[in-house]
Amino acid sequence: MGEEKEVISHVISSPPFEVEVPQTLHQTGQDSWFQVGLVLTTTVNCAYALGYAGTIMVPLGWIGGVTGMVWSTIISLYASTLMAKIHQYGEKRHIRYRDLAGFMYGYRAYVIVWGLQYANLFLINIGFIILGGQALKAFYVLFREDHEMKLPYFIIIAGLACVLFAVSVPHLSALGVWMAVSTFLSIVYFSIAFALCLKDGINAPPRDYSIPGSSSSRAFTTIGAAASLVFVYNTGMIPEIQATVRAPVVDNMLKALYFQFTIGVVPVHAVTYMGYWAYGSKSSSYLLYNVSGPVWLRGLANIAAFFQSIITLHIFASPTYEYLDTKYRISGSVLAFRNLSFRTVVRGGYLAITIFLSALLPFLGDFMSFTGAISTIPLTFILPNHMYIVAMRKQISSLQKSWHWFNILFFSCIAVAALVASVRLIAMDSKTYHAFADL
């Protein structure tokens, strides 16, 4: 099977349970802070960002939208640095979120965090396959107007492409050159979207920037947009990404995070504001539906968004792949028959379920709000603040503890409100659109 990777494990005990955290056969501690920074930046500058003008700015308007985007950037950086600083809590390197939760709180927390994180990543992956299908459909309709190919067909094609990529790339560190490809693709569709929005905005009549809907519906859409704001900059898998960085792991991870939240967030802000400026309340949940210009240029942007979605999905699916590979002892050559067949069947099966659900309910904006409410907010803001209190209880003052408790309570309220709003939105869209809808 080849030489195995270094085993990292420990035991979590919480009477009457004793759980041994599975060893990892994926590569850890080998990547530079810059490569990890590119991974983080890829998650921020994914093609999801082409929808923020419609899903965030339209419900919030100029003042609320810009304020929310800037505030979310700052608070997300803060929460991410909290997680990075406790990566080696208790003189152990916690390479999985659930490991850290279990080490701090016991077995029950280990299971709950595992469930929350995998639900979070699964919903995000559904969104990426929907996004890939939308990008392919947008490319198709530029050249064909027969509408014979429906969105579910394109979602299936996008999903199959994700399966091929999942089989070919064994683990997160193996992305390597794909990070450069992803960055290039992001530059392509962001540059085209920005330029075409600028052109359309200059040539368009005055736009309507009023927040659509009645007073009651605006309250729900505002809460949903707040959940989407949480989703913009966060992965819910900081420990798993930090596991790949080389020592000193805390300092290097902080460098990667500072890179993500400075240079890395510029394209997201720029294209979001430009899109809303150009189209106002008519901004769609996929900005390339709005733009006008040369067909070849719009086609290039859509294809770039499609391929970038495949790479980014692999990042968010990597904790699932790591668990399965470690559980079934998959290591050694990427092309070994056992390894290749395992990835084809197991990862292909996981993505087949994802593809089916993506085609069944292709409501991309709804998934962003729901994902933010049910798992991203707890994993990104609530738990990191409490974990930091536990880990640093002897080093921080009472005032600092009060600040972290305020964050815990505040984001708990946001999570509950966002969950209610997102469920309402999904219920409404379920009445408007049938299963396997061609949106």
Short mmCIF file of C-alpha atoms in Angstrom, two decimals:
data_model
loop_
_atom_site.label_atom_id
_atom_site.label_comp_id
_atom_site.label_asym_id
_atom_site.label_seq_id
_atom_site.Cartn_x
_atom_site.Cartn_y
_atom_site.Cartn_z
CA MET A 1 0.00 0.00 0.00
CA GLY A 2 3.00 2.27 0.23
CA GLU A 3 4.37 4.22 3.11
CA GLU A 4 1.65 5.51 5.39
CA LYS A 5 1.37 9.07 6.64
CA GLU A 6 2.18 9.98 10.20
CA VAL A 7 -0.57 8.90 12.56
CA ILE A 8 -2.11 11.54 14.79
CA SER A 9 -4.55 10.28 17.43
CA HIS A 10 -5.74 10.62 20.99
CA VAL A 11 -8.47 9.29 23.22
CA ILE A 12 -11.52 11.23 24.33
CA SER A 13 -12.99 9.95 27.57
CA SER A 14 -16.37 10.90 28.96
CA PRO A 15 -17.79 8.19 31.22
CA PRO A 16 -19.22 5.82 30.34
CA PHE A 17 -17.81 6.44 26.85
CA GLU A 18 -14.30 6.15 25.53
CA VAL A 19 -13.79 7.23 21.94
CA GLU A 20 -10.54 6.92 20.05
CA VAL A 21 -10.24 9.65 17.46
CA PRO A 22 -9.43 7.96 14.12
CA GLN A 23 -5.87 8.39 12.91
CA THR A 24 -5.44 10.30 9.68
CA LEU A 25 -3.90 8.90 6.53
CA HIS A 26 -4.13 12.26 4.78
CA GLN A 27 -1.12 14.54 4.62
CA THR A 28 -0.74 16.99 7.51
CA GLY A 29 1.73 19.71 8.46
CA GLN A 30 3.34 20.05 5.04
CA ASP A 31 1.87 23.16 3.39
CA SER A 32 3.20 26.71 3.50
CA TRP A 33 1.06 29.48 4.98
CA PHE A 34 0.70 30.92 1.49
CA GLN A 35 -0.82 27.73 0.06
CA VAL A 36 -3.20 27.57 3.01
CA GLY A 37 -3.99 31.24 2.41
CA LEU A 38 -4.89 30.39 -1.18
CA VAL A 39 -7.18 27.60 0.03
CA LEU A 40 -8.96 30.04 2.35
CA THR A 41 -9.12 32.71 -0.35
CA THR A 42 -10.57 30.18 -2.80
CA THR A 43 -13.44 29.52 -0.40
CA VAL A 44 -14.15 33.26 -0.19
CA ASN A 45 -13.77 34.04 -3.89
CA CYS A 46 -15.76 31.07 -5.10
CA ALA A 47 -18.53 31.58 -7.63
CA TYR A 48 -21.00 31.94 -4.75
CA ALA A 49 -19.74 35.53 -4.61
CA LEU A 50 -21.47 36.21 -7.92
CA GLY A 51 -24.76 35.96 -6.03
CA TYR A 52 -24.14 38.32 -3.12
CA ALA A 53 -25.44 41.39 -4.96
CA GLY A 54 -28.82 39.65 -5.17
CA THR A 55 -28.91 37.65 -1.93
CA ILE A 56 -27.32 40.23 0.40
CA MET A 57 -27.41 43.72 -1.11
CA VAL A 58 -30.99 43.56 -2.47
CA PRO A 59 -32.58 42.62 0.90
CA LEU A 60 -30.35 45.01 2.89
CA GLY A 61 -29.87 48.00 0.56
CA TRP A 62 -26.79 50.17 0.30
CA ILE A 63 -26.37 51.09 3.96
CA GLY A 64 -27.27 47.71 5.44
CA GLY A 65 -25.47 45.75 2.73
CA VAL A 66 -22.15 47.58 2.83
CA THR A 67 -22.18 47.82 6.63
CA GLY A 68 -23.01 44.11 6.87
CA MET A 69 -20.28 43.06 4.45
CA VAL A 70 -17.62 45.09 6.26
CA TRP A 71 -18.82 44.02 9.72
CA SER A 72 -18.93 40.38 8.66
CA THR A 73 -15.36 40.63 7.36
CA ILE A 74 -14.08 41.98 10.68
CA ILE A 75 -16.00 39.63 12.98
CA SER A 76 -15.22 36.60 10.81
CA LEU A 77 -11.49 37.36 10.97
CA TYR A 78 -11.77 37.71 14.73
CA ALA A 79 -13.61 34.40 15.19
CA SER A 80 -11.25 32.56 12.84
CA THR A 81 -8.20 33.78 14.75
CA LEU A 82 -9.76 32.50 17.99
CA MET A 83 -9.95 29.02 16.48
CA ALA A 84 -6.44 29.22 15.09
CA LYS A 85 -4.96 30.17 18.46
CA ILE A 86 -6.36 27.11 20.27
CA HIS A 87 -5.32 24.59 17.62
CA GLN A 88 -2.72 23.12 19.99
CA TYR A 89 -4.78 23.36 23.17
CA GLY A 90 -3.64 20.90 25.83
CA GLU A 91 -0.35 20.37 23.99
CA LYS A 92 -2.13 18.34 21.32
CA ARG A 93 -2.62 19.17 17.69
CA HIS A 94 -6.34 18.98 16.95
CA ILE A 95 -6.61 18.32 13.23
CA ARG A 96 -10.40 18.05 13.19
CA TYR A 97 -13.05 20.33 14.65
CA ARG A 98 -14.74 17.40 16.39
CA ASP A 99 -11.42 16.36 17.98
CA LEU A 100 -11.08 19.76 19.62
CA ALA A 101 -14.72 19.77 20.79
CA GLY A 102 -14.39 16.27 22.21
CA PHE A 103 -11.11 17.04 23.95
CA MET A 104 -12.67 20.09 25.63
CA TYR A 105 -16.21 18.95 26.38
CA GLY A 106 -16.38 15.16 26.05
CA TYR A 107 -17.99 12.57 23.82
CA ARG A 108 -21.41 14.18 23.45
CA ALA A 109 -19.90 17.40 22.13
CA TYR A 110 -17.69 15.36 19.82
CA VAL A 111 -20.77 13.79 18.22
CA ILE A 112 -22.81 17.02 18.08
CA VAL A 113 -20.01 19.02 16.45
CA TRP A 114 -19.36 16.18 14.03
CA GLY A 115 -23.02 16.19 13.02
CA LEU A 116 -23.20 19.98 12.72
CA GLN A 117 -20.03 20.22 10.69
CA TYR A 118 -20.91 17.47 8.26
CA ALA A 119 -24.42 18.87 7.80
CA ASN A 120 -22.81 22.24 7.11
CA LEU A 121 -20.36 20.85 4.57
CA PHE A 122 -23.01 18.69 2.91
CA LEU A 123 -25.35 21.66 2.41
CA ILE A 124 -22.48 23.77 1.09
CA ASN A 125 -21.62 21.01 -1.41
CA ILE A 126 -25.24 20.93 -2.55
CA GLY A 127 -24.96 24.65 -3.19
CA PHE A 128 -21.78 24.25 -5.21
CA ILE A 129 -23.31 21.61 -7.47
CA ILE A 130 -26.35 23.83 -8.02
CA LEU A 131 -23.98 26.70 -8.76
CA GLY A 132 -22.01 24.61 -11.24
CA GLY A 133 -25.25 23.61 -12.95
CA GLN A 134 -26.39 27.23 -13.14
CA ALA A 135 -23.07 28.27 -14.67
CA LEU A 136 -23.33 25.53 -17.31
CA LYS A 137 -26.92 26.43 -18.10
CA ALA A 138 -26.01 30.11 -18.40
CA PHE A 139 -23.27 29.11 -20.85
CA TYR A 140 -25.68 26.90 -22.82
CA VAL A 141 -28.41 29.53 -23.26
CA LEU A 142 -25.88 31.95 -24.70
CA PHE A 143 -25.69 29.74 -27.79
CA ARG A 144 -28.99 27.81 -27.78
CA GLU A 145 -32.50 29.13 -27.23
CA ASP A 146 -34.40 25.86 -27.56
CA HIS A 147 -34.46 25.25 -23.77
CA GLU A 148 -34.36 21.50 -24.34
CA MET A 149 -31.69 21.16 -21.68
CA LYS A 150 -33.11 21.92 -18.24
CA LEU A 151 -31.26 22.93 -15.08
CA PRO A 152 -31.41 19.44 -13.49
CA TYR A 153 -29.51 18.06 -16.51
CA PHE A 154 -26.75 20.61 -16.03
CA ILE A 155 -26.65 19.86 -12.30
CA ILE A 156 -26.05 16.19 -13.14
CA ILE A 157 -23.23 17.12 -15.53
CA ALA A 158 -21.67 19.38 -12.90
CA GLY A 159 -21.94 16.61 -10.33
CA LEU A 160 -20.25 14.07 -12.58
CA ALA A 161 -17.39 16.51 -13.13
CA CYS A 162 -17.06 16.80 -9.34
CA VAL A 163 -16.90 13.00 -9.08
CA LEU A 164 -14.04 12.85 -11.59
CA PHE A 165 -12.14 15.51 -9.68
CA ALA A 166 -12.77 13.79 -6.34
CA VAL A 167 -11.40 10.52 -7.70
CA SER A 168 -8.31 12.23 -9.12
CA VAL A 169 -7.29 14.37 -6.12
CA PRO A 170 -6.79 12.25 -2.97
CA HIS A 171 -6.61 14.90 -0.25
CA LEU A 172 -6.57 18.62 0.53
CA SER A 173 -2.80 19.11 0.33
CA ALA A 174 -2.77 17.38 -3.06
CA LEU A 175 -4.63 20.33 -4.58
CA GLY A 176 -1.26 22.03 -5.06
CA VAL A 177 -1.29 23.54 -8.55
CA TRP A 178 -5.08 23.47 -8.56
CA MET A 179 -5.00 26.38 -6.12
CA ALA A 180 -3.23 28.45 -8.76
CA VAL A 181 -5.79 27.30 -11.34
CA SER A 182 -8.61 28.23 -8.97
CA THR A 183 -7.14 31.67 -8.37
CA PHE A 184 -6.81 32.24 -12.11
CA LEU A 185 -10.42 31.16 -12.73
CA SER A 186 -11.64 33.49 -9.97
CA ILE A 187 -9.75 36.39 -11.55
CA VAL A 188 -11.36 35.56 -14.90
CA TYR A 189 -14.99 35.59 -13.82
CA PHE A 190 -14.57 38.43 -11.32
CA SER A 191 -12.82 40.64 -13.89
CA ILE A 192 -15.41 39.94 -16.58
CA ALA A 193 -18.34 40.40 -14.18
CA PHE A 194 -16.89 43.65 -12.83
CA ALA A 195 -16.17 45.09 -16.29
CA LEU A 196 -19.57 44.16 -17.73
CA CYS A 197 -21.41 45.47 -14.66
CA LEU A 198 -19.49 48.74 -14.97
CA LYS A 199 -20.43 49.01 -18.65
CA ASP A 200 -24.07 48.21 -18.00
CA GLY A 201 -24.24 50.59 -15.05
CA ILE A 202 -22.83 53.50 -17.06
CA ASN A 203 -25.27 52.93 -19.92
CA ALA A 204 -28.36 52.08 -17.85
CA PRO A 205 -31.09 54.50 -16.72
CA PRO A 206 -31.45 55.26 -12.99
CA ARG A 207 -31.87 52.07 -10.97
CA ASP A 208 -34.28 51.22 -8.19
CA TYR A 209 -32.41 50.53 -4.96
CA SER A 210 -35.46 50.25 -2.73
CA ILE A 211 -35.79 47.05 -0.68
CA PRO A 212 -38.53 44.93 -2.27
CA GLY A 213 -41.45 43.30 -0.44
CA SER A 214 -43.91 44.17 2.30
CA SER A 215 -42.84 45.15 5.80
CA SER A 216 -43.31 41.63 7.15
CA SER A 217 -41.54 39.91 4.27
CA ARG A 218 -38.66 42.40 4.45
CA ALA A 219 -38.10 41.43 8.08
CA PHE A 220 -37.63 37.78 7.11
CA THR A 221 -35.48 38.52 4.06
CA THR A 222 -33.27 40.81 6.16
CA ILE A 223 -32.68 38.03 8.68
CA GLY A 224 -31.98 35.59 5.86
CA ALA A 225 -29.48 38.01 4.35
CA ALA A 226 -27.76 38.27 7.75
CA ALA A 227 -27.31 34.48 7.72
CA SER A 228 -25.87 34.71 4.22
CA LEU A 229 -23.39 37.34 5.49
CA VAL A 230 -22.06 34.79 7.96
CA PHE A 231 -21.64 32.31 5.13
CA VAL A 232 -19.60 34.68 2.93
CA TYR A 233 -16.23 34.46 4.71
CA ASN A 234 -16.40 31.28 6.76
CA THR A 235 -15.83 27.59 6.15
CA GLY A 236 -16.72 25.88 9.43
CA MET A 237 -13.55 23.80 9.03
CA ILE A 238 -10.67 25.96 10.29
CA PRO A 239 -9.03 23.08 12.25
CA GLU A 240 -9.08 20.81 9.18
CA ILE A 241 -7.47 23.48 7.01
CA GLN A 242 -4.98 24.38 9.75
CA ALA A 243 -4.02 20.71 9.95
CA THR A 244 -2.27 21.03 6.59
CA VAL A 245 -0.02 23.97 7.51
CA ARG A 246 3.56 23.40 8.61
CA ALA A 247 5.00 24.50 11.96
CA PRO A 248 4.75 26.90 13.65
CA VAL A 249 1.09 26.11 13.04
CA VAL A 250 -0.51 29.00 14.93
CA ASP A 251 1.71 31.73 13.49
CA ASN A 252 1.45 30.35 9.95
CA MET A 253 -2.31 29.96 10.17
CA LEU A 254 -2.66 33.54 11.37
CA LYS A 255 -0.62 34.68 8.36
CA ALA A 256 -2.94 32.71 6.08
CA LEU A 257 -6.01 34.25 7.72
CA TYR A 258 -4.63 37.79 7.45
CA PHE A 259 -3.98 37.12 3.77
CA GLN A 260 -7.54 35.85 3.31
CA PHE A 261 -9.18 38.79 5.07
CA THR A 262 -7.11 41.54 3.43
CA ILE A 263 -6.11 40.82 -0.16
CA GLY A 264 -8.44 37.85 -0.43
CA VAL A 265 -11.69 39.70 0.27
CA VAL A 266 -11.15 42.59 -2.15
CA PRO A 267 -12.68 40.85 -5.22
CA VAL A 268 -15.79 39.81 -3.26
CA HIS A 269 -16.50 43.33 -2.07
CA ALA A 270 -15.74 44.88 -5.45
CA VAL A 271 -17.97 42.66 -7.59
CA THR A 272 -20.81 42.68 -5.02
CA TYR A 273 -21.01 46.46 -4.83
CA MET A 274 -20.50 46.90 -8.56
CA GLY A 275 -23.25 44.40 -9.36
CA TYR A 276 -25.74 46.09 -7.04
CA TRP A 277 -24.81 49.52 -8.38
CA ALA A 278 -25.39 48.35 -11.95
CA TYR A 279 -28.71 46.51 -11.49
CA GLY A 280 -30.16 47.65 -8.17
CA SER A 281 -33.05 45.59 -6.85
CA LYS A 282 -33.04 43.55 -10.08
CA SER A 283 -29.69 41.95 -9.19
CA SER A 284 -30.05 38.19 -9.44
CA SER A 285 -28.69 35.39 -7.25
CA TYR A 286 -26.23 34.68 -10.09
CA LEU A 287 -24.83 37.96 -11.38
CA LEU A 288 -23.86 36.60 -14.80
CA TYR A 289 -27.60 36.31 -15.57
CA ASN A 290 -27.76 40.13 -15.42
CA VAL A 291 -24.75 41.17 -17.46
CA SER A 292 -24.81 42.03 -21.14
CA GLY A 293 -21.87 42.09 -23.53
CA PRO A 294 -19.98 39.90 -25.99
CA VAL A 295 -21.26 36.33 -25.95
CA TRP A 296 -17.77 34.84 -25.89
CA LEU A 297 -16.86 36.95 -22.85
CA ARG A 298 -19.94 35.95 -20.88
CA GLY A 299 -19.39 32.34 -21.92
CA LEU A 300 -15.81 32.45 -20.66
CA ALA A 301 -16.97 33.83 -17.30
CA ASN A 302 -19.56 31.07 -16.91
CA ILE A 303 -17.14 28.29 -17.79
CA ALA A 304 -14.58 29.73 -15.36
CA ALA A 305 -17.26 29.78 -12.62
CA PHE A 306 -18.17 26.17 -13.43
CA PHE A 307 -14.63 24.83 -13.11
CA GLN A 308 -13.84 26.91 -10.03
CA SER A 309 -16.93 25.49 -8.31
CA ILE A 310 -15.58 21.97 -8.84
CA ILE A 311 -12.28 22.83 -7.12
CA THR A 312 -13.95 24.65 -4.23
CA LEU A 313 -16.41 21.82 -3.63
CA HIS A 314 -13.44 19.49 -3.17
CA ILE A 315 -12.15 21.70 -0.33
CA PHE A 316 -15.45 21.52 1.53
CA ALA A 317 -15.80 17.79 0.88
CA SER A 318 -12.28 16.99 2.09
CA PRO A 319 -13.20 16.36 5.78
CA THR A 320 -15.70 13.74 4.63
CA TYR A 321 -13.13 12.16 2.34
CA GLU A 322 -10.52 12.20 5.12
CA TYR A 323 -12.85 10.38 7.50
CA LEU A 324 -13.71 7.69 4.96
CA ASP A 325 -10.12 7.21 3.77
CA THR A 326 -8.85 6.91 7.33
CA LYS A 327 -11.62 4.58 8.45
CA TYR A 328 -10.96 2.17 5.57
CA ARG A 329 -7.15 2.60 5.57
CA ILE A 330 -6.84 4.13 2.11
CA SER A 331 -3.23 5.24 1.61
CA GLY A 332 -0.35 4.80 -0.79
CA SER A 333 -0.39 5.42 -4.53
CA VAL A 334 -3.23 7.49 -5.92
CA LEU A 335 -3.45 5.11 -8.87
CA ALA A 336 -3.42 1.85 -6.87
CA PHE A 337 -6.43 -0.21 -7.93
CA ARG A 338 -7.88 -0.52 -4.42
CA ASN A 339 -7.52 3.20 -3.74
CA LEU A 340 -8.87 4.25 -7.12
CA SER A 341 -11.86 1.91 -6.93
CA PHE A 342 -12.59 2.99 -3.34
CA ARG A 343 -12.62 6.67 -4.23
CA THR A 344 -14.76 5.99 -7.28
CA VAL A 345 -17.40 4.04 -5.38
CA VAL A 346 -17.43 5.83 -2.01
CA ARG A 347 -16.83 9.42 -3.05
CA GLY A 348 -18.98 8.86 -6.12
CA GLY A 349 -21.78 7.55 -3.90
CA TYR A 350 -21.54 10.54 -1.57
CA LEU A 351 -21.68 12.94 -4.50
CA ALA A 352 -24.52 10.98 -6.14
CA ILE A 353 -26.71 11.75 -3.11
CA THR A 354 -25.58 15.38 -3.27
CA ILE A 355 -26.40 15.58 -6.99
CA PHE A 356 -29.88 14.13 -6.47
CA LEU A 357 -30.78 16.62 -3.73
CA SER A 358 -29.29 19.49 -5.75
CA ALA A 359 -31.48 18.68 -8.74
CA LEU A 360 -34.52 18.06 -6.53
CA LEU A 361 -34.53 21.49 -4.82
CA PRO A 362 -32.25 23.88 -6.72
CA PHE A 363 -32.90 26.98 -4.56
CA LEU A 364 -29.37 28.33 -4.18
CA GLY A 365 -30.13 31.45 -2.14
CA ASP A 366 -32.26 29.44 0.29
CA PHE A 367 -29.43 27.00 0.96
CA MET A 368 -27.05 29.84 1.77
CA SER A 369 -29.42 31.18 4.45
CA PHE A 370 -30.31 27.75 5.83
CA THR A 371 -26.68 26.63 5.97
CA GLY A 372 -25.66 29.83 7.72
CA ALA A 373 -28.41 29.39 10.33
CA ILE A 374 -28.18 25.71 11.16
CA SER A 375 -24.47 25.17 11.27
CA THR A 376 -22.19 27.97 10.03
CA ILE A 377 -23.16 30.41 12.80
CA PRO A 378 -22.70 27.87 15.63
CA LEU A 379 -19.43 26.53 14.20
CA THR A 380 -17.98 29.90 13.27
CA PHE A 381 -19.06 32.24 16.06
CA ILE A 382 -20.74 30.49 19.00
CA LEU A 383 -18.39 27.57 19.60
CA PRO A 384 -15.09 29.43 18.94
CA ASN A 385 -15.97 32.06 21.54
CA HIS A 386 -16.84 29.46 24.17
CA MET A 387 -13.85 27.28 23.30
CA TYR A 388 -11.60 30.30 23.71
CA ILE A 389 -13.07 30.93 27.18
CA VAL A 390 -12.37 27.32 28.15
CA ALA A 391 -8.86 27.24 26.69
CA MET A 392 -7.75 30.66 27.95
CA ARG A 393 -9.74 30.90 31.18
CA LYS A 394 -6.61 31.50 33.25
CA GLN A 395 -5.15 34.09 30.87
CA ILE A 396 -8.14 36.34 30.09
CA SER A 397 -9.81 38.91 32.33
CA SER A 398 -13.43 39.00 33.49
CA LEU A 399 -14.12 41.76 30.98
CA GLN A 400 -12.80 39.60 28.15
CA LYS A 401 -14.92 36.69 29.30
CA SER A 402 -17.98 38.94 29.33
CA TRP A 403 -17.21 40.01 25.79
CA HIS A 404 -17.04 36.41 24.60
CA TRP A 405 -20.28 35.52 26.43
CA PHE A 406 -21.97 38.48 24.76
CA ASN A 407 -20.87 37.12 21.37
CA ILE A 408 -22.20 33.66 22.26
CA LEU A 409 -25.64 34.98 23.24
CA PHE A 410 -25.87 37.45 20.37
CA PHE A 411 -25.03 34.92 17.67
CA SER A 412 -27.28 32.31 19.27
CA CYS A 413 -30.20 34.71 18.82
CA ILE A 414 -29.12 35.42 15.24
CA ALA A 415 -28.94 31.68 14.52
CA VAL A 416 -32.48 31.01 15.80
CA ALA A 417 -33.95 33.97 13.91
CA ALA A 418 -32.09 33.03 10.73
CA LEU A 419 -33.28 29.43 10.93
CA VAL A 420 -36.91 30.53 11.14
CA ALA A 421 -36.46 32.94 8.24
CA SER A 422 -34.67 30.40 6.02
CA VAL A 423 -37.27 27.67 6.64
CA ARG A 424 -40.01 30.17 5.71
CA LEU A 425 -38.11 31.07 2.53
CA ILE A 426 -37.67 27.42 1.54
CA ALA A 427 -41.36 26.74 2.22
CA MET A 428 -42.39 29.68 0.04
CA ASP A 429 -40.09 28.68 -2.80
CA SER A 430 -41.31 25.09 -2.56
CA LYS A 431 -44.79 26.40 -3.36
CA THR A 432 -43.51 28.52 -6.23
CA TYR A 433 -41.19 25.93 -7.78
CA HIS A 434 -41.83 22.25 -8.28
CA ALA A 435 -39.30 19.47 -7.68
CA PHE A 436 -36.51 19.34 -10.29
CA ALA A 437 -37.42 22.89 -11.29
CA ASP A 438 -35.78 24.56 -14.26
CA LEU A 439 -34.87 27.89 -12.63
#
